[in-house]
Tab-separated table of C-alpha atoms in Angstrom:
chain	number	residue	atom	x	y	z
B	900	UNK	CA	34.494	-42.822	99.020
B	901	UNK	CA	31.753	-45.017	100.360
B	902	UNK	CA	29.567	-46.528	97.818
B	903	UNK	CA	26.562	-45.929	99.390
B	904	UNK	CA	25.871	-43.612	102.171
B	905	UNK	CA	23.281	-42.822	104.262
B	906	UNK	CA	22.429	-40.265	106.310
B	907	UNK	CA	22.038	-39.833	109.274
B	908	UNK	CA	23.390	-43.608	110.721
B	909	UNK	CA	21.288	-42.889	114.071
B	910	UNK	CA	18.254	-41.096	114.860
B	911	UNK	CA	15.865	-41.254	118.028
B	912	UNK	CA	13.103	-39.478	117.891
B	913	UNK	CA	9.001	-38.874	119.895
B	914	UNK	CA	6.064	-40.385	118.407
B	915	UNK	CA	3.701	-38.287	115.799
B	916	UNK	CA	6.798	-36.571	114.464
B	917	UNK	CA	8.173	-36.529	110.786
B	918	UNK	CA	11.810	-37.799	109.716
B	919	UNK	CA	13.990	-38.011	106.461
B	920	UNK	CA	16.191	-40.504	105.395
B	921	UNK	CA	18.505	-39.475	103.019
B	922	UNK	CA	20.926	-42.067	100.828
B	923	UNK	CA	23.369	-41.760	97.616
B	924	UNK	CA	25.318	-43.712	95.695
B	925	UNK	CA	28.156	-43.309	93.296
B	926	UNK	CA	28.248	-46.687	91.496
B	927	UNK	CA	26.278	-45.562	88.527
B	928	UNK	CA	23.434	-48.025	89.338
B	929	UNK	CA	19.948	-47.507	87.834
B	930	UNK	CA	17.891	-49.269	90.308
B	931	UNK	CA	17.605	-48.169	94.136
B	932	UNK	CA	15.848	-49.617	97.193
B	933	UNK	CA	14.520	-48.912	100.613
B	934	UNK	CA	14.903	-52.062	102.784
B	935	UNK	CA	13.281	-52.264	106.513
B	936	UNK	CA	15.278	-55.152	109.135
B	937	UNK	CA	13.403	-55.671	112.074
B	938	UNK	CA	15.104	-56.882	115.405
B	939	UNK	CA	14.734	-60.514	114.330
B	940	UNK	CA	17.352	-59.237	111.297
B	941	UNK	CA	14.553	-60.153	108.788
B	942	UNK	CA	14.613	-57.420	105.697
B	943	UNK	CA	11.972	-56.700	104.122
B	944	UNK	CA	11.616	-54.476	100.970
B	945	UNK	CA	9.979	-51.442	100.709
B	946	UNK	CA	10.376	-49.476	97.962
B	947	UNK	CA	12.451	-49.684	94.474
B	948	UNK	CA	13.566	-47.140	92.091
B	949	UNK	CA	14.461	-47.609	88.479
B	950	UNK	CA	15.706	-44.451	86.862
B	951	UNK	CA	13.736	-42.167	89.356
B	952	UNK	CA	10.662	-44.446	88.410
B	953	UNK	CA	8.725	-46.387	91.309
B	954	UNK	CA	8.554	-49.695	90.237
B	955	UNK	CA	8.297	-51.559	93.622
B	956	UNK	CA	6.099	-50.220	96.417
B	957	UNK	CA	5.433	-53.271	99.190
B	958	UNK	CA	2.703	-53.130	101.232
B	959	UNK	CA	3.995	-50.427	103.402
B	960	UNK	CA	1.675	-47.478	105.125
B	961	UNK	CA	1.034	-44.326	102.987
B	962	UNK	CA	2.751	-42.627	106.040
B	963	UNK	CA	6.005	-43.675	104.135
B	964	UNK	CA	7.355	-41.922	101.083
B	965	UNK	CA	9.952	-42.117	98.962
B	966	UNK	CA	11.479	-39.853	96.541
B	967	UNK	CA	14.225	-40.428	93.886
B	968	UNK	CA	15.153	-36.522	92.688
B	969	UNK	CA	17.629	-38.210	90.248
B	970	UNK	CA	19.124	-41.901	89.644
B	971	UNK	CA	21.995	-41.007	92.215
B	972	UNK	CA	19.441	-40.750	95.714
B	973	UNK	CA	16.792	-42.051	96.927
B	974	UNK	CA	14.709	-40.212	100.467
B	975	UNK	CA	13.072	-42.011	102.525
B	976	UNK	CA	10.603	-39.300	104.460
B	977	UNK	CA	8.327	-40.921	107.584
B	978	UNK	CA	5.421	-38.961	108.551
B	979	UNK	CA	3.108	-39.690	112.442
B	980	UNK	CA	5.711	-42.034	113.250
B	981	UNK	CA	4.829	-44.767	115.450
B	982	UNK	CA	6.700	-47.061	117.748
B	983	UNK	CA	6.583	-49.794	115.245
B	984	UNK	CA	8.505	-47.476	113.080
B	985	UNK	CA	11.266	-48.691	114.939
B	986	UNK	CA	14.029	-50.839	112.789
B	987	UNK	CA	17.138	-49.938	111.267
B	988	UNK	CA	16.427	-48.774	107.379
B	989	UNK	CA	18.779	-49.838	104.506
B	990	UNK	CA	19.118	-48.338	101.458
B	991	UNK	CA	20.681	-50.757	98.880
B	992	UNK	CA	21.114	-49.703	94.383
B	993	UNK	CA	21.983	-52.490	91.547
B	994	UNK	CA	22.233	-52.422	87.907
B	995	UNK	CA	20.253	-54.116	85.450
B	996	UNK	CA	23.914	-56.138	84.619
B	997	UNK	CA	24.581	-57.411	88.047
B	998	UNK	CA	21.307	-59.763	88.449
B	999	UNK	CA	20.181	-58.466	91.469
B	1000	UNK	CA	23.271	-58.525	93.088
B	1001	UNK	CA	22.686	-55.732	95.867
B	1002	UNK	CA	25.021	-53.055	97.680
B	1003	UNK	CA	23.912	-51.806	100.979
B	1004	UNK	CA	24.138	-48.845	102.459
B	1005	UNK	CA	25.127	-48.952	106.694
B	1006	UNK	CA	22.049	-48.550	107.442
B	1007	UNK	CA	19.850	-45.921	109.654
B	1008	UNK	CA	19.044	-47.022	112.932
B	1009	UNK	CA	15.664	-45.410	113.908
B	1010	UNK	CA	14.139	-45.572	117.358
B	1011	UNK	CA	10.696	-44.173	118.158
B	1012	UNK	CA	9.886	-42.945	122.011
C	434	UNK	CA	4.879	-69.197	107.326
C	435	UNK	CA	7.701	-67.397	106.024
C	436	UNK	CA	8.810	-68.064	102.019
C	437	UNK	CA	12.121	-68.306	102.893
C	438	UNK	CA	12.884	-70.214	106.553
C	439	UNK	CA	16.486	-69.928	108.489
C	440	UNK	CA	17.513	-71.261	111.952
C	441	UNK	CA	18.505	-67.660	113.544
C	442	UNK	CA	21.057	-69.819	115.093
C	443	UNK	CA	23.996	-68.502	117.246
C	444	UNK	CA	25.761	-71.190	115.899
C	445	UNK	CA	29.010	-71.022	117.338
C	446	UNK	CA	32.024	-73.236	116.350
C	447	UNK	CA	35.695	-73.320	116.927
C	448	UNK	CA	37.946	-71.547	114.734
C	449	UNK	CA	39.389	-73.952	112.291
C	450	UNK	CA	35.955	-75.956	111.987
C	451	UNK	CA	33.659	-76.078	109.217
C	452	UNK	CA	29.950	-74.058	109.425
C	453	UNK	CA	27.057	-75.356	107.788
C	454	UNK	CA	24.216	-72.616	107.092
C	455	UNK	CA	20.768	-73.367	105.844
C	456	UNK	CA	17.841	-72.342	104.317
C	457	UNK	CA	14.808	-73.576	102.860
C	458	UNK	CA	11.728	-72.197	100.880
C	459	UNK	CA	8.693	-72.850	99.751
C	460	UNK	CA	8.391	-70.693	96.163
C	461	UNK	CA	9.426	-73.291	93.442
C	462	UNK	CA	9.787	-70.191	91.327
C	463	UNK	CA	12.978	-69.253	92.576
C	464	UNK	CA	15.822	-69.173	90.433
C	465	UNK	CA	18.420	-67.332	92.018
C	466	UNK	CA	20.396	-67.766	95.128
C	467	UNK	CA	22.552	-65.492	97.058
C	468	UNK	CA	24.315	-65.877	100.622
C	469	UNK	CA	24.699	-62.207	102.376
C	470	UNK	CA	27.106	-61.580	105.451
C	471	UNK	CA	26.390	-58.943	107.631
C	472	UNK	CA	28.640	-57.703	110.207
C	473	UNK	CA	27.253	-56.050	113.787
C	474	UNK	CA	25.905	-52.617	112.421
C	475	UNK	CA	27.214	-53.012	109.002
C	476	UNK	CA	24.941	-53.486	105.866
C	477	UNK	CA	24.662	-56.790	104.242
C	478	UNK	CA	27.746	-57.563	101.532
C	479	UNK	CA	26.998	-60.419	99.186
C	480	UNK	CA	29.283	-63.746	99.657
C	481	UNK	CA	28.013	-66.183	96.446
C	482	UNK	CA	25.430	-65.850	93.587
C	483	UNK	CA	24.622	-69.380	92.448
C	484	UNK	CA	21.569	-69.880	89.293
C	485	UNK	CA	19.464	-72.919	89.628
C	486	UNK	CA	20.659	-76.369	90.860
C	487	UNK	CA	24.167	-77.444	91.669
C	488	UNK	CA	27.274	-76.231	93.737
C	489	UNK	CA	29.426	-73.339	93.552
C	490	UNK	CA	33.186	-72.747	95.325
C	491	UNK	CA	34.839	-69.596	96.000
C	492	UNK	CA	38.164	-70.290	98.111
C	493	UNK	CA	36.885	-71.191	101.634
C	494	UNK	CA	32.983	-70.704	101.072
C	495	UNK	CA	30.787	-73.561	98.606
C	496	UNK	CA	27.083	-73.183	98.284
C	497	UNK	CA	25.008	-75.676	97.626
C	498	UNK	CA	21.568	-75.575	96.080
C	499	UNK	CA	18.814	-78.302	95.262
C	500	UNK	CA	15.354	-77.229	94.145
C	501	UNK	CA	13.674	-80.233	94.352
C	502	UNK	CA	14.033	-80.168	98.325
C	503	UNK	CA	13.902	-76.048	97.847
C	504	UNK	CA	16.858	-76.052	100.281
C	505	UNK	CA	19.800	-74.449	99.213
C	506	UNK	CA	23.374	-74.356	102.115
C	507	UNK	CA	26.364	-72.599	102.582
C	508	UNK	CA	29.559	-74.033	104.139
C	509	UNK	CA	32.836	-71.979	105.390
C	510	UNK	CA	35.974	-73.876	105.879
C	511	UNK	CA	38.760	-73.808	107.901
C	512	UNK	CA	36.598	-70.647	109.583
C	513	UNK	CA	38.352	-67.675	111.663
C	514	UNK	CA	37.100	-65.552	114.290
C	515	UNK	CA	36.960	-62.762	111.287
C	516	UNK	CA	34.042	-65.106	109.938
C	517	UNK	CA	31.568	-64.371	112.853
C	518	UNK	CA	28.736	-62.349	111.240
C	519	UNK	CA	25.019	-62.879	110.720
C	520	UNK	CA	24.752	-64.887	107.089
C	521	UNK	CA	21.270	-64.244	105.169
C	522	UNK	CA	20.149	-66.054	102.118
C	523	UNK	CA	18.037	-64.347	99.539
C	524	UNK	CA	16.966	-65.197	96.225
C	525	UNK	CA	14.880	-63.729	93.640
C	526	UNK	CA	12.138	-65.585	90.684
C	527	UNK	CA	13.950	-64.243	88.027
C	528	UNK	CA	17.407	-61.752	87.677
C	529	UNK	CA	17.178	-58.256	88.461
C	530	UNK	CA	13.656	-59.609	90.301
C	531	UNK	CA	13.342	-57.914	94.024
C	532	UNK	CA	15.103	-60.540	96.334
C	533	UNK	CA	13.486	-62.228	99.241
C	534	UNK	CA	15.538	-62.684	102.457
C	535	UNK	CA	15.595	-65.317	105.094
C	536	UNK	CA	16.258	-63.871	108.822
C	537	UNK	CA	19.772	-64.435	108.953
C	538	UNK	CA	21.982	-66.773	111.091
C	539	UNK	CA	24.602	-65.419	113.445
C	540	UNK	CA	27.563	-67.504	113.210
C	541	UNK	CA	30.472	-67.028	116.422
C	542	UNK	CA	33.628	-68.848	115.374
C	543	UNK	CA	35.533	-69.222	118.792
C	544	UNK	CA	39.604	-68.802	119.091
């Protein structure tokens, strides 16, 4: 019973083509993020959810979209992707009584050929 | 230059000895500090949440913060091989505000 989950934990794919991220959690948190770590291991936010509500949105290329069907999951869908699309993607959820403390997903590891 | 700065480090020790981590910013409107560990292809877990100035213990691990240098540390005693992980600090202006990571420092704690 992971906490949060993300699938899938690997994907390679070809330049110019379109992938989904998918991620869920069963804490009962309100709040959900998208989270990008380069290979120097620095994460940078994305996106963030509150209640299926975009409430952060980084400067990130319109090629990325998220989309929160309910307060549960949060998709992460790439379109064109490009070699600098490469990184491994985290989703992470708090609640508004933890102070920001975050819980990560595993993390998708996305390579671009 | 980066609002939060970290050595990347690897900063390897021998098990038993104490590691000193880092960090230092440049945002005086930080409030909140965290310490992350993040195992090889795991997702960060938090360590220690400290508010403001001052220290903070939780059995081997004690961070450290001071604002008016905007450096805030993190020490593990009496460390095991189990402690070898990349540690990243984050903090946030305000609680529940998005947090803002440094880029981690691997630690390798020798047998």
């Amino acid at each position: 019973d992971t906490a949060v989950s993300q699938t899938p934990k690997y994907l390679v794919t070809q330049m110019g083509n379109d992938k989904s991220i998918k991620c869920e959690q069963n804490l009962g948190h309100d709040t959900m993020y998208w989270y990008k770590q380069d290979s120097k291991k620095f994460l940078k936010i994305m996106f963030s959810y509150n209640n299926k509500e975009l409430i952060i949105n980084e400067t990130v290329p319109n090629r990325f979209s998220p989309k929160s069907p309910d307060k549960a999951h949060l998709n992460l869908h790439i379109n064109s992707l490009e070699l600098g699309d490469s990184a491994v993607y985290f989703c992470a959820s708090t609640a508004t009584s933890l102070n920001g403390e975050l819980f990560f997903g595993e993390g998708s590891r996305l390579t671009v050929l | 230059q980066k609002e939060v700065e970290q050595d990347p480090g690897p900063l390897s020790v021998p098990e038993g000895a104490i590691v000193s981590l880092n960090c230092t910013y440049s945002n005086s409107a930080f409030q909140y500090f965290m310490w992350y560990r993040q195992y090889s292809r795991k997702g960060p877990e938090l360590l220690m949440y400290t508010y403001s100035s001052g220290n903070k213990e939780d059995g081997r691990f004690t961070a450290q913060v001071d604002k008016s240098s905007k450096y805030i540390s993190l020490f593990i005693r009496d460390s095991q091989p189990s402690d070898s992980a990349t540690y990243l600090c984050a903090m946030s202006k305000a609680a529940g505000n998005k947090l803002t990571f440094g880029g981690g420092t691997r630690v390798l704690v020798k047998p």
